[in-house]
Amino acid sequence: MARQLRVAAAQLGPIHLADSRGSVVERLIALLGKAHRSGCGFVVFPELALTTFFPRYYMENQEHVDAYFEKEMPGRETAPLFEEAKRLGIGFHLGYAELDGARHFNTAILVDTDGSIFGKYRKIHLPGHADHRPDAPFQHLEKRYFEVGDLGFPVWRAFDGILGMCICNDRRWPETFRVMGLQGVEMVVLGYNTPTDNIYHSEPVHRRMFHHLLSLQAGAYQNGTWVVAAGKAGKEDGYGLIGGSAIVAPTGEIVAQSITEEDELIAYDCDLDVGRDIKENVFNFDKHRRIEHYGLITSQTGVVPPPK
Ligand code: ING
């Protein structure tokens, strides 16, 4: 009997500074309803799905920063999302800024059909910079506002498969998918907020989307896993984020992709056994990997070129 899971990537359009969490939760609930009506059992919401992408702003006042963080999950404003998901009997992934005591994380959770949280991940690859760059058109201050995640890359048995998570920039690093691949992951779900403009070097806009999809497809194929990626898209107070939410098969093929930069739902019937041929043949890790030659990957952080 094939293990089928109909999954949706629920892309969000822009969330502006003036948009309340309540108004965003209403949008999330509307997408949840669409997913349910289309027969989905699980919905993937984006990274930092409750607020605007606030790392684009330099803030010195920690209270102003903390206003973007959730002190509890679910909290008063997010509880309606959990209640509706439970009522519909649908599970979901949600990305948000987590305040745990005095610790700040870019976090994602997995929520079961009864509304209980059964998985948590905290973003490990934090891109951008920590200092204020006043000459830049906008900031990318994830290294300032978040700590590096402390939970590793775990996987969970759920929805008749093995699920894992990562967040945005994590998808660009092959180690992310490989660590989960070594745990037998069958579906990696992730959210992202990817600015359309590169503040570090000149880059044609089309390349942002190319690298985004390349990262998803490579991670999927090289580990024989489904990848479901939901973006926050469009212009937030004038600052652009790419769309391109996508569902990628373990073969690396894109089976569904968003076509707007608004709230949009894409869905697909994912056969969790499709990755078996890849895992048992071309990427049969036990048969083909040669870890005795991979030492540098964990013993060395940066590049050490040969002596001149
Ligand atoms: N955003 C971007 C991402 O990794 C980025 C940052 C864009 C880094 C392009 C490098 C190149 O998609 C987040 N939030 O990580």
PDB file of C-alpha atoms and ligand atoms in Angstrom:
ATOM      1  CA  MET A   1       0.000   0.000   0.000  1.00  0.00           C
ATOM      2  CA  ALA A   2       1.597   3.320  -1.100  1.00  0.00           C
ATOM      3  CA  ARG A   3       2.152   5.859   1.648  1.00  0.00           C
ATOM      4  CA  GLN A   4       0.463   8.978   0.250  1.00  0.00           C
ATOM      5  CA  LEU A   5       0.571  12.383   1.932  1.00  0.00           C
ATOM      6  CA  ARG A   6      -1.192  15.288   0.185  1.00  0.00           C
ATOM      7  CA  VAL A   7       0.850  18.307   1.226  1.00  0.00           C
ATOM      8  CA  ALA A   8       0.398  22.018   0.572  1.00  0.00           C
ATOM      9  CA  ALA A   9       2.934  24.804   0.493  1.00  0.00           C
ATOM     10  CA  ALA A  10       1.040  27.891   1.658  1.00  0.00           C
ATOM     11  CA  GLN A  11       2.870  30.907   0.281  1.00  0.00           C
ATOM     12  CA  LEU A  12       2.235  34.257   1.940  1.00  0.00           C
ATOM     13  CA  GLY A  13       2.229  37.552   0.115  1.00  0.00           C
ATOM     14  CA  PRO A  14       3.748  40.588   1.805  1.00  0.00           C
ATOM     15  CA  ILE A  15       3.287  41.332   5.505  1.00  0.00           C
ATOM     16  CA  HIS A  16       3.716  45.059   6.059  1.00  0.00           C
ATOM     17  CA  LEU A  17       4.871  46.765   9.253  1.00  0.00           C
ATOM     18  CA  ALA A  18       1.299  47.961   9.782  1.00  0.00           C
ATOM     19  CA  ASP A  19      -0.193  44.451   9.535  1.00  0.00           C
ATOM     20  CA  SER A  20      -1.257  42.962  12.880  1.00  0.00           C
ATOM     21  CA  ARG A  21      -0.549  39.363  13.869  1.00  0.00           C
ATOM     22  CA  GLY A  22      -4.327  38.879  14.012  1.00  0.00           C
ATOM     23  CA  SER A  23      -4.708  39.871  10.363  1.00  0.00           C
ATOM     24  CA  VAL A  24      -1.892  37.508   9.388  1.00  0.00           C
ATOM     25  CA  VAL A  25      -3.416  34.623  11.350  1.00  0.00           C
ATOM     26  CA  GLU A  26      -6.679  35.224   9.446  1.00  0.00           C
ATOM     27  CA  ARG A  27      -4.721  34.800   6.193  1.00  0.00           C
ATOM     28  CA  LEU A  28      -3.077  31.630   7.501  1.00  0.00           C
ATOM     29  CA  ILE A  29      -6.491  30.220   8.491  1.00  0.00           C
ATOM     30  CA  ALA A  30      -7.879  31.025   5.022  1.00  0.00           C
ATOM     31  CA  LEU A  31      -4.975  29.113   3.447  1.00  0.00           C
ATOM     32  CA  LEU A  32      -5.542  26.243   5.895  1.00  0.00           C
ATOM     33  CA  GLY A  33      -9.187  26.073   4.783  1.00  0.00           C
ATOM     34  CA  LYS A  34      -8.153  25.991   1.116  1.00  0.00           C
ATOM     35  CA  ALA A  35      -5.701  23.188   1.858  1.00  0.00           C
ATOM     36  CA  HIS A  36      -8.367  21.227   3.700  1.00  0.00           C
ATOM     37  CA  ARG A  37     -10.857  21.657   0.858  1.00  0.00           C
ATOM     38  CA  SER A  38      -8.236  20.374  -1.530  1.00  0.00           C
ATOM     39  CA  GLY A  39      -7.777  17.247   0.610  1.00  0.00           C
ATOM     40  CA  CYS A  40      -4.401  18.086   2.161  1.00  0.00           C
ATOM     41  CA  GLY A  41      -3.278  16.453   5.396  1.00  0.00           C
ATOM     42  CA  PHE A  42      -0.380  18.830   6.047  1.00  0.00           C
ATOM     43  CA  VAL A  43       0.367  22.503   5.283  1.00  0.00           C
ATOM     44  CA  VAL A  44       3.748  24.241   5.200  1.00  0.00           C
ATOM     45  CA  PHE A  45       3.721  27.940   6.130  1.00  0.00           C
ATOM     46  CA  PRO A  46       6.738  30.237   5.567  1.00  0.00           C
ATOM     47  CA  GLU A  47       9.666  31.305   7.736  1.00  0.00           C
ATOM     48  CA  LEU A  48       8.842  34.178  10.160  1.00  0.00           C
ATOM     49  CA  ALA A  49       5.245  33.816   8.987  1.00  0.00           C
ATOM     50  CA  LEU A  50       3.665  36.111  11.599  1.00  0.00           C
ATOM     51  CA  THR A  51       5.436  39.378  10.901  1.00  0.00           C
ATOM     52  CA  THR A  52       7.222  41.375   8.266  1.00  0.00           C
ATOM     53  CA  PHE A  53      10.818  40.291   7.603  1.00  0.00           C
ATOM     54  CA  PHE A  54      12.131  42.523  10.380  1.00  0.00           C
ATOM     55  CA  PRO A  55      15.871  41.621  10.015  1.00  0.00           C
ATOM     56  CA  ARG A  56      15.833  44.108   7.110  1.00  0.00           C
ATOM     57  CA  TYR A  57      15.629  46.911   9.723  1.00  0.00           C
ATOM     58  CA  TYR A  58      18.357  48.118  12.096  1.00  0.00           C
ATOM     59  CA  MET A  59      17.009  48.417  15.637  1.00  0.00           C
ATOM     60  CA  GLU A  60      19.021  49.351  18.734  1.00  0.00           C
ATOM     61  CA  ASN A  61      16.174  49.129  21.242  1.00  0.00           C
ATOM     62  CA  GLN A  62      15.815  45.478  22.287  1.00  0.00           C
ATOM     63  CA  GLU A  63      12.168  46.005  23.213  1.00  0.00           C
ATOM     64  CA  HIS A  64      11.487  47.032  19.620  1.00  0.00           C
ATOM     65  CA  VAL A  65      13.229  43.843  18.429  1.00  0.00           C
ATOM     66  CA  ASP A  66      11.452  41.622  20.956  1.00  0.00           C
ATOM     67  CA  ALA A  67       8.075  42.900  19.715  1.00  0.00           C
ATOM     68  CA  TYR A  68       8.592  40.686  16.658  1.00  0.00           C
ATOM     69  CA  PHE A  69       9.124  37.562  18.798  1.00  0.00           C
ATOM     70  CA  GLU A  70       6.596  35.072  20.204  1.00  0.00           C
ATOM     71  CA  LYS A  71       6.927  34.587  23.968  1.00  0.00           C
ATOM     72  CA  GLU A  72       4.697  31.514  23.826  1.00  0.00           C
ATOM     73  CA  MET A  73       3.436  29.180  21.087  1.00  0.00           C
ATOM     74  CA  PRO A  74       0.553  29.007  20.688  1.00  0.00           C
ATOM     75  CA  GLY A  75      -0.133  32.399  22.193  1.00  0.00           C
ATOM     76  CA  ARG A  76      -3.309  34.465  22.371  1.00  0.00           C
ATOM     77  CA  GLU A  77      -3.010  35.638  18.743  1.00  0.00           C
ATOM     78  CA  THR A  78      -1.867  32.328  17.246  1.00  0.00           C
ATOM     79  CA  ALA A  79      -4.240  30.035  19.192  1.00  0.00           C
ATOM     80  CA  PRO A  80      -7.024  30.419  16.560  1.00  0.00           C
ATOM     81  CA  LEU A  81      -4.723  28.868  13.943  1.00  0.00           C
ATOM     82  CA  PHE A  82      -4.072  25.829  16.153  1.00  0.00           C
ATOM     83  CA  GLU A  83      -7.776  25.518  17.009  1.00  0.00           C
ATOM     84  CA  GLU A  84      -8.841  25.652  13.351  1.00  0.00           C
ATOM     85  CA  ALA A  85      -6.190  23.124  12.328  1.00  0.00           C
ATOM     86  CA  LYS A  86      -7.393  20.776  15.057  1.00  0.00           C
ATOM     87  CA  ARG A  87     -11.021  21.296  13.995  1.00  0.00           C
ATOM     88  CA  LEU A  88     -10.097  20.432  10.388  1.00  0.00           C
ATOM     89  CA  GLY A  89      -7.797  17.584  11.445  1.00  0.00           C
ATOM     90  CA  ILE A  90      -4.839  18.970   9.483  1.00  0.00           C
ATOM     91  CA  GLY A  91      -1.176  19.224  10.537  1.00  0.00           C
ATOM     92  CA  PHE A  92       1.069  22.164   9.758  1.00  0.00           C
ATOM     93  CA  HIS A  93       4.566  23.674   9.822  1.00  0.00           C
ATOM     94  CA  LEU A  94       4.977  27.258  11.033  1.00  0.00           C
ATOM     95  CA  GLY A  95       7.995  29.532  11.104  1.00  0.00           C
ATOM     96  CA  TYR A  96       8.243  32.296  13.687  1.00  0.00           C
ATOM     97  CA  ALA A  97      10.667  34.292  15.843  1.00  0.00           C
ATOM     98  CA  GLU A  98      10.966  32.486  19.186  1.00  0.00           C
ATOM     99  CA  LEU A  99      11.825  34.191  22.497  1.00  0.00           C
ATOM    100  CA  ASP A 100      12.825  31.455  24.957  1.00  0.00           C
ATOM    101  CA  GLY A 101      13.639  33.239  28.205  1.00  0.00           C
ATOM    102  CA  ALA A 102      16.354  35.628  27.067  1.00  0.00           C
ATOM    103  CA  ARG A 103      17.282  33.580  23.997  1.00  0.00           C
ATOM    104  CA  HIS A 104      16.199  34.563  20.486  1.00  0.00           C
ATOM    105  CA  PHE A 105      15.802  31.991  17.697  1.00  0.00           C
ATOM    106  CA  ASN A 106      14.507  31.846  14.133  1.00  0.00           C
ATOM    107  CA  THR A 107      12.297  28.821  14.761  1.00  0.00           C
ATOM    108  CA  ALA A 108       9.969  26.403  12.994  1.00  0.00           C
ATOM    109  CA  ILE A 109       7.582  23.864  14.475  1.00  0.00           C
ATOM    110  CA  LEU A 110       5.643  20.798  13.341  1.00  0.00           C
ATOM    111  CA  VAL A 111       2.062  20.608  14.639  1.00  0.00           C
ATOM    112  CA  ASP A 112      -0.006  17.392  14.627  1.00  0.00           C
ATOM    113  CA  THR A 113      -3.661  17.075  13.595  1.00  0.00           C
ATOM    114  CA  ASP A 114      -4.692  17.401  17.254  1.00  0.00           C
ATOM    115  CA  GLY A 115      -2.980  20.804  17.511  1.00  0.00           C
ATOM    116  CA  SER A 116      -0.023  19.487  19.550  1.00  0.00           C
ATOM    117  CA  ILE A 117       3.539  20.580  18.712  1.00  0.00           C
ATOM    118  CA  PHE A 118       5.679  17.492  18.099  1.00  0.00           C
ATOM    119  CA  GLY A 119       8.766  18.981  16.469  1.00  0.00           C
ATOM    120  CA  LYS A 120      10.894  22.099  16.776  1.00  0.00           C
ATOM    121  CA  TYR A 121      13.885  23.354  14.773  1.00  0.00           C
ATOM    122  CA  ARG A 122      15.980  26.487  15.276  1.00  0.00           C
ATOM    123  CA  LYS A 123      17.749  27.975  12.252  1.00  0.00           C
ATOM    124  CA  ILE A 124      21.454  27.113  12.140  1.00  0.00           C
ATOM    125  CA  HIS A 125      22.765  28.917   9.047  1.00  0.00           C
ATOM    126  CA  LEU A 126      22.125  32.594   9.823  1.00  0.00           C
ATOM    127  CA  PRO A 127      22.984  34.710   6.765  1.00  0.00           C
ATOM    128  CA  GLY A 128      23.768  38.395   6.501  1.00  0.00           C
ATOM    129  CA  HIS A 129      25.600  40.552   9.030  1.00  0.00           C
ATOM    130  CA  ALA A 130      25.385  41.716  12.658  1.00  0.00           C
ATOM    131  CA  ASP A 131      26.576  45.327  12.305  1.00  0.00           C
ATOM    132  CA  HIS A 132      24.592  48.287  10.968  1.00  0.00           C
ATOM    133  CA  ARG A 133      25.364  49.064   7.322  1.00  0.00           C
ATOM    134  CA  PRO A 134      23.759  52.504   6.824  1.00  0.00           C
ATOM    135  CA  ASP A 135      24.860  52.710   3.186  1.00  0.00           C
ATOM    136  CA  ALA A 136      22.970  49.523   2.252  1.00  0.00           C
ATOM    137  CA  PRO A 137      19.428  49.934   0.833  1.00  0.00           C
ATOM    138  CA  PHE A 138      18.236  47.594   3.594  1.00  0.00           C
ATOM    139  CA  GLN A 139      19.823  45.383   6.260  1.00  0.00           C
ATOM    140  CA  HIS A 140      19.997  41.622   6.717  1.00  0.00           C
ATOM    141  CA  LEU A 141      20.519  41.383  10.486  1.00  0.00           C
ATOM    142  CA  GLU A 142      19.724  37.746  11.277  1.00  0.00           C
ATOM    143  CA  LYS A 143      23.178  37.409  12.910  1.00  0.00           C
ATOM    144  CA  ARG A 144      22.227  40.337  15.164  1.00  0.00           C
ATOM    145  CA  TYR A 145      18.714  39.327  16.153  1.00  0.00           C
ATOM    146  CA  PHE A 146      18.999  35.509  16.364  1.00  0.00           C
ATOM    147  CA  GLU A 147      21.271  33.004  18.067  1.00  0.00           C
ATOM    148  CA  VAL A 148      22.518  29.989  16.089  1.00  0.00           C
ATOM    149  CA  GLY A 149      20.058  27.126  16.540  1.00  0.00           C
ATOM    150  CA  ASP A 150      20.914  24.601  19.260  1.00  0.00           C
ATOM    151  CA  LEU A 151      18.722  21.651  18.239  1.00  0.00           C
ATOM    152  CA  GLY A 152      20.692  20.220  15.323  1.00  0.00           C
ATOM    153  CA  PHE A 153      18.839  18.801  12.302  1.00  0.00           C
ATOM    154  CA  PRO A 154      16.455  16.230  13.845  1.00  0.00           C
ATOM    155  CA  VAL A 155      13.808  14.190  12.024  1.00  0.00           C
ATOM    156  CA  TRP A 156      10.466  12.840  13.272  1.00  0.00           C
ATOM    157  CA  ARG A 157       8.283   9.858  12.388  1.00  0.00           C
ATOM    158  CA  ALA A 158       4.959  11.461  11.456  1.00  0.00           C
ATOM    159  CA  PHE A 159       2.169  11.239   8.857  1.00  0.00           C
ATOM    160  CA  ASP A 160       3.304   7.714   7.983  1.00  0.00           C
ATOM    161  CA  GLY A 161       6.770   8.981   7.000  1.00  0.00           C
ATOM    162  CA  ILE A 162       9.957  10.601   8.276  1.00  0.00           C
ATOM    163  CA  LEU A 163       9.812  14.419   8.329  1.00  0.00           C
ATOM    164  CA  GLY A 164      12.580  16.973   8.800  1.00  0.00           C
ATOM    165  CA  MET A 165      12.837  20.742   8.769  1.00  0.00           C
ATOM    166  CA  CYS A 166      15.221  23.500   7.872  1.00  0.00           C
ATOM    167  CA  ILE A 167      14.812  27.268   7.408  1.00  0.00           C
ATOM    168  CA  CYS A 168      15.602  29.455   4.417  1.00  0.00           C
ATOM    169  CA  ASN A 169      19.377  29.902   4.143  1.00  0.00           C
ATOM    170  CA  ASP A 170      19.843  26.368   5.544  1.00  0.00           C
ATOM    171  CA  ARG A 171      18.631  25.051   2.153  1.00  0.00           C
ATOM    172  CA  ARG A 172      21.758  26.434   0.442  1.00  0.00           C
ATOM    173  CA  TRP A 173      24.081  24.275   2.538  1.00  0.00           C
ATOM    174  CA  PRO A 174      24.295  20.597   1.444  1.00  0.00           C
ATOM    175  CA  GLU A 175      25.207  19.584   5.006  1.00  0.00           C
ATOM    176  CA  THR A 176      21.653  20.499   6.049  1.00  0.00           C
ATOM    177  CA  PHE A 177      19.992  17.917   3.838  1.00  0.00           C
ATOM    178  CA  ARG A 178      22.718  15.311   4.234  1.00  0.00           C
ATOM    179  CA  VAL A 179      22.477  15.212   8.037  1.00  0.00           C
ATOM    180  CA  MET A 180      18.733  14.573   7.672  1.00  0.00           C
ATOM    181  CA  GLY A 181      19.357  12.201   4.755  1.00  0.00           C
ATOM    182  CA  LEU A 182      21.590  10.135   7.056  1.00  0.00           C
ATOM    183  CA  GLN A 183      18.541   9.798   9.333  1.00  0.00           C
ATOM    184  CA  GLY A 184      16.361   8.517   6.475  1.00  0.00           C
ATOM    185  CA  VAL A 185      14.336  11.692   5.938  1.00  0.00           C
ATOM    186  CA  GLU A 186      11.533  11.340   3.390  1.00  0.00           C
ATOM    187  CA  MET A 187      10.179  14.905   3.402  1.00  0.00           C
ATOM    188  CA  VAL A 188      11.977  18.125   4.344  1.00  0.00           C
ATOM    189  CA  VAL A 189       9.663  21.095   4.903  1.00  0.00           C
ATOM    190  CA  LEU A 190      10.930  24.660   5.048  1.00  0.00           C
ATOM    191  CA  GLY A 191       9.940  28.302   4.903  1.00  0.00           C
ATOM    192  CA  TYR A 192      11.941  31.168   3.435  1.00  0.00           C
ATOM    193  CA  ASN A 193      12.101  34.955   3.088  1.00  0.00           C
ATOM    194  CA  THR A 194      14.523  35.681   0.226  1.00  0.00           C
ATOM    195  CA  PRO A 195      15.076  39.326  -0.735  1.00  0.00           C
ATOM    196  CA  THR A 196      14.913  39.979  -4.471  1.00  0.00           C
ATOM    197  CA  ASP A 197      17.894  42.329  -4.248  1.00  0.00           C
ATOM    198  CA  ASN A 198      21.411  41.353  -3.221  1.00  0.00           C
ATOM    199  CA  ILE A 199      23.015  43.990  -0.969  1.00  0.00           C
ATOM    200  CA  TYR A 200      26.459  42.348  -1.023  1.00  0.00           C
ATOM    201  CA  HIS A 201      27.293  42.144  -4.728  1.00  0.00           C
ATOM    202  CA  SER A 202      25.564  42.835  -8.013  1.00  0.00           C
ATOM    203  CA  GLU A 203      23.464  39.948  -9.222  1.00  0.00           C
ATOM    204  CA  PRO A 204      20.756  39.738 -11.902  1.00  0.00           C
ATOM    205  CA  VAL A 205      17.351  39.178 -10.316  1.00  0.00           C
ATOM    206  CA  HIS A 206      16.687  35.929 -12.210  1.00  0.00           C
ATOM    207  CA  ARG A 207      19.629  34.313 -10.413  1.00  0.00           C
ATOM    208  CA  ARG A 208      17.871  34.604  -7.013  1.00  0.00           C
ATOM    209  CA  MET A 209      15.126  32.266  -8.215  1.00  0.00           C
ATOM    210  CA  PHE A 210      17.603  29.986  -9.986  1.00  0.00           C
ATOM    211  CA  HIS A 211      19.701  29.469  -6.835  1.00  0.00           C
ATOM    212  CA  HIS A 212      16.575  29.022  -4.692  1.00  0.00           C
ATOM    213  CA  LEU A 213      15.201  26.232  -6.907  1.00  0.00           C
ATOM    214  CA  LEU A 214      18.661  24.723  -7.498  1.00  0.00           C
ATOM    215  CA  SER A 215      19.123  24.378  -3.727  1.00  0.00           C
ATOM    216  CA  LEU A 216      15.751  22.649  -3.276  1.00  0.00           C
ATOM    217  CA  GLN A 217      16.237  20.295  -6.224  1.00  0.00           C
ATOM    218  CA  ALA A 218      19.800  19.345  -5.293  1.00  0.00           C
ATOM    219  CA  GLY A 219      18.860  18.694  -1.655  1.00  0.00           C
ATOM    220  CA  ALA A 220      15.909  16.554  -2.735  1.00  0.00           C
ATOM    221  CA  TYR A 221      17.764  14.469  -5.338  1.00  0.00           C
ATOM    222  CA  GLN A 222      21.013  13.944  -3.409  1.00  0.00           C
ATOM    223  CA  ASN A 223      19.108  12.617  -0.402  1.00  0.00           C
ATOM    224  CA  GLY A 224      16.088  10.985  -2.073  1.00  0.00           C
ATOM    225  CA  THR A 225      13.634  13.168  -0.167  1.00  0.00           C
ATOM    226  CA  TRP A 226      10.600  15.295  -0.909  1.00  0.00           C
ATOM    227  CA  VAL A 227      11.166  19.014  -0.309  1.00  0.00           C
ATOM    228  CA  VAL A 228       8.248  21.376   0.347  1.00  0.00           C
ATOM    229  CA  ALA A 229       9.205  25.070   0.460  1.00  0.00           C
ATOM    230  CA  ALA A 230       6.809  27.923   1.284  1.00  0.00           C
ATOM    231  CA  GLY A 231       7.946  31.502   0.767  1.00  0.00           C
ATOM    232  CA  LYS A 232       6.873  34.869   2.031  1.00  0.00           C
ATOM    233  CA  ALA A 233       6.745  36.891  -1.214  1.00  0.00           C
ATOM    234  CA  GLY A 234       6.080  40.287  -2.731  1.00  0.00           C
ATOM    235  CA  LYS A 235       6.937  43.811  -1.681  1.00  0.00           C
ATOM    236  CA  GLU A 236       6.833  44.381   2.089  1.00  0.00           C
ATOM    237  CA  ASP A 237       6.749  48.171   2.527  1.00  0.00           C
ATOM    238  CA  GLY A 238       8.571  48.369  -0.789  1.00  0.00           C
ATOM    239  CA  TYR A 239      11.202  45.710  -0.078  1.00  0.00           C
ATOM    240  CA  GLY A 240      10.942  42.732  -2.459  1.00  0.00           C
ATOM    241  CA  LEU A 241      10.925  39.037  -1.539  1.00  0.00           C
ATOM    242  CA  ILE A 242      10.933  36.284  -4.186  1.00  0.00           C
ATOM    243  CA  GLY A 243       8.050  33.882  -4.611  1.00  0.00           C
ATOM    244  CA  GLY A 244       8.743  30.504  -6.150  1.00  0.00           C
ATOM    245  CA  SER A 245       7.191  28.313  -3.451  1.00  0.00           C
ATOM    246  CA  ALA A 246       7.683  24.774  -4.684  1.00  0.00           C
ATOM    247  CA  ILE A 247       7.175  21.075  -4.069  1.00  0.00           C
ATOM    248  CA  VAL A 248      10.115  18.975  -5.290  1.00  0.00           C
ATOM    249  CA  ALA A 249      10.078  15.177  -5.688  1.00  0.00           C
ATOM    250  CA  PRO A 250      12.942  12.949  -4.475  1.00  0.00           C
ATOM    251  CA  THR A 251      13.978  12.741  -8.133  1.00  0.00           C
ATOM    252  CA  GLY A 252      14.752  16.477  -7.998  1.00  0.00           C
ATOM    253  CA  GLU A 253      11.839  17.311 -10.293  1.00  0.00           C
ATOM    254  CA  ILE A 254       9.577  20.254  -9.426  1.00  0.00           C
ATOM    255  CA  VAL A 255       5.984  18.944  -9.259  1.00  0.00           C
ATOM    256  CA  ALA A 256       4.270  22.191  -8.186  1.00  0.00           C
ATOM    257  CA  GLN A 257       5.335  25.846  -8.084  1.00  0.00           C
ATOM    258  CA  SER A 258       3.599  29.101  -7.178  1.00  0.00           C
ATOM    259  CA  ILE A 259       3.012  31.664  -9.948  1.00  0.00           C
ATOM    260  CA  THR A 260       2.209  34.775  -7.900  1.00  0.00           C
ATOM    261  CA  GLU A 261       3.807  36.845  -5.160  1.00  0.00           C
ATOM    262  CA  GLU A 262       0.604  36.758  -3.074  1.00  0.00           C
ATOM    263  CA  ASP A 263      -1.078  34.339  -0.674  1.00  0.00           C
ATOM    264  CA  GLU A 264      -1.172  31.211  -2.831  1.00  0.00           C
ATOM    265  CA  LEU A 265      -1.612  27.516  -2.150  1.00  0.00           C
ATOM    266  CA  ILE A 266       0.107  24.781  -4.134  1.00  0.00           C
ATOM    267  CA  ALA A 267      -0.486  21.105  -3.323  1.00  0.00           C
ATOM    268  CA  TYR A 268       0.601  17.672  -4.447  1.00  0.00           C
ATOM    269  CA  ASP A 269      -0.084  14.008  -3.637  1.00  0.00           C
ATOM    270  CA  CYS A 270       3.346  12.975  -2.359  1.00  0.00           C
ATOM    271  CA  ASP A 271       4.065   9.243  -2.550  1.00  0.00           C
ATOM    272  CA  LEU A 272       6.500   8.742   0.322  1.00  0.00           C
ATOM    273  CA  ASP A 273       7.898   5.619  -1.345  1.00  0.00           C
ATOM    274  CA  VAL A 274       9.060   7.470  -4.476  1.00  0.00           C
ATOM    275  CA  GLY A 275      12.449   8.142  -2.904  1.00  0.00           C
ATOM    276  CA  ARG A 276      13.162   4.453  -2.336  1.00  0.00           C
ATOM    277  CA  ASP A 277      14.829   3.807  -5.713  1.00  0.00           C
ATOM    278  CA  ILE A 278      17.157   6.768  -5.199  1.00  0.00           C
ATOM    279  CA  LYS A 279      18.014   5.768  -1.609  1.00  0.00           C
ATOM    280  CA  GLU A 280      18.579   2.118  -2.576  1.00  0.00           C
ATOM    281  CA  ASN A 281      20.649   2.777  -5.710  1.00  0.00           C
ATOM    282  CA  VAL A 282      22.446   5.966  -6.768  1.00  0.00           C
ATOM    283  CA  PHE A 283      22.414   7.424  -3.215  1.00  0.00           C
ATOM    284  CA  ASN A 284      22.654   4.231  -1.244  1.00  0.00           C
ATOM    285  CA  PHE A 285      24.714   5.918   1.454  1.00  0.00           C
ATOM    286  CA  ASP A 286      25.812   2.719   3.198  1.00  0.00           C
ATOM    287  CA  LYS A 287      27.013   1.196  -0.073  1.00  0.00           C
ATOM    288  CA  HIS A 288      28.700   4.183  -1.711  1.00  0.00           C
ATOM    289  CA  ARG A 289      29.766   6.827   0.819  1.00  0.00           C
ATOM    290  CA  ARG A 290      33.458   6.887   1.825  1.00  0.00           C
ATOM    291  CA  ILE A 291      33.542   8.819   5.083  1.00  0.00           C
ATOM    292  CA  GLU A 292      37.259   8.132   5.545  1.00  0.00           C
ATOM    293  CA  HIS A 293      37.806  10.810   2.875  1.00  0.00           C
ATOM    294  CA  TYR A 294      35.302  13.387   4.166  1.00  0.00           C
ATOM    295  CA  GLY A 295      37.163  14.503   7.339  1.00  0.00           C
ATOM    296  CA  LEU A 296      37.579  18.145   6.305  1.00  0.00           C
ATOM    297  CA  ILE A 297      33.821  18.620   6.189  1.00  0.00           C
ATOM    298  CA  THR A 298      33.551  18.564   9.981  1.00  0.00           C
ATOM    299  CA  SER A 299      37.144  19.285  11.060  1.00  0.00           C
ATOM    300  CA  GLN A 300      37.525  22.564   9.139  1.00  0.00           C
ATOM    301  CA  THR A 301      35.149  25.583   8.980  1.00  0.00           C
ATOM    302  CA  GLY A 302      36.652  27.864   6.326  1.00  0.00           C
ATOM    303  CA  VAL A 303      38.843  27.424   3.248  1.00  0.00           C
ATOM    304  CA  VAL A 304      42.526  26.480   3.662  1.00  0.00           C
ATOM    305  CA  PRO A 305      44.105  26.659   0.158  1.00  0.00           C
ATOM    306  CA  PRO A 306      47.342  24.795  -0.685  1.00  0.00           C
ATOM    307  CA  PRO A 307      50.659  26.643   0.041  1.00  0.00           C
ATOM    308  CA  LYS A 308      51.928  28.876  -2.822  1.00  0.00           C
TER     309      LYS A 308
HETATM  310  N1  ING B   1      17.193  34.776   3.371  1.00  0.00           N
HETATM  311  C1  ING B   1      18.052  34.586   2.270  1.00  0.00           C
HETATM  312  C2  ING B   1      18.182  33.139   1.805  1.00  0.00           C
HETATM  313  O1  ING B   1      19.097  32.421   2.151  1.00  0.00           O
HETATM  314  C3  ING B   1      20.238  34.984   1.257  1.00  0.00           C
HETATM  315  C4  ING B   1      19.390  35.221   2.462  1.00  0.00           C
HETATM  316  C5  ING B   1      19.739  35.219  -0.008  1.00  0.00           C
HETATM  317  C6  ING B   1      21.499  34.516   1.430  1.00  0.00           C
HETATM  318  C7  ING B   1      20.542  34.969  -1.138  1.00  0.00           C
HETATM  319  C8  ING B   1      22.322  34.274   0.316  1.00  0.00           C
HETATM  320  C9  ING B   1      21.847  34.503  -0.965  1.00  0.00           C
HETATM  321  O2  ING B   1      17.323  32.773   1.009  1.00  0.00           O
HETATM  322  C10 ING B   1      17.151  34.160   4.570  1.00  0.00           C
HETATM  323  N2  ING B   1      16.186  34.576   5.415  1.00  0.00           N
HETATM  324  O3  ING B   1      17.943  33.294   4.887  1.00  0.00           O
END
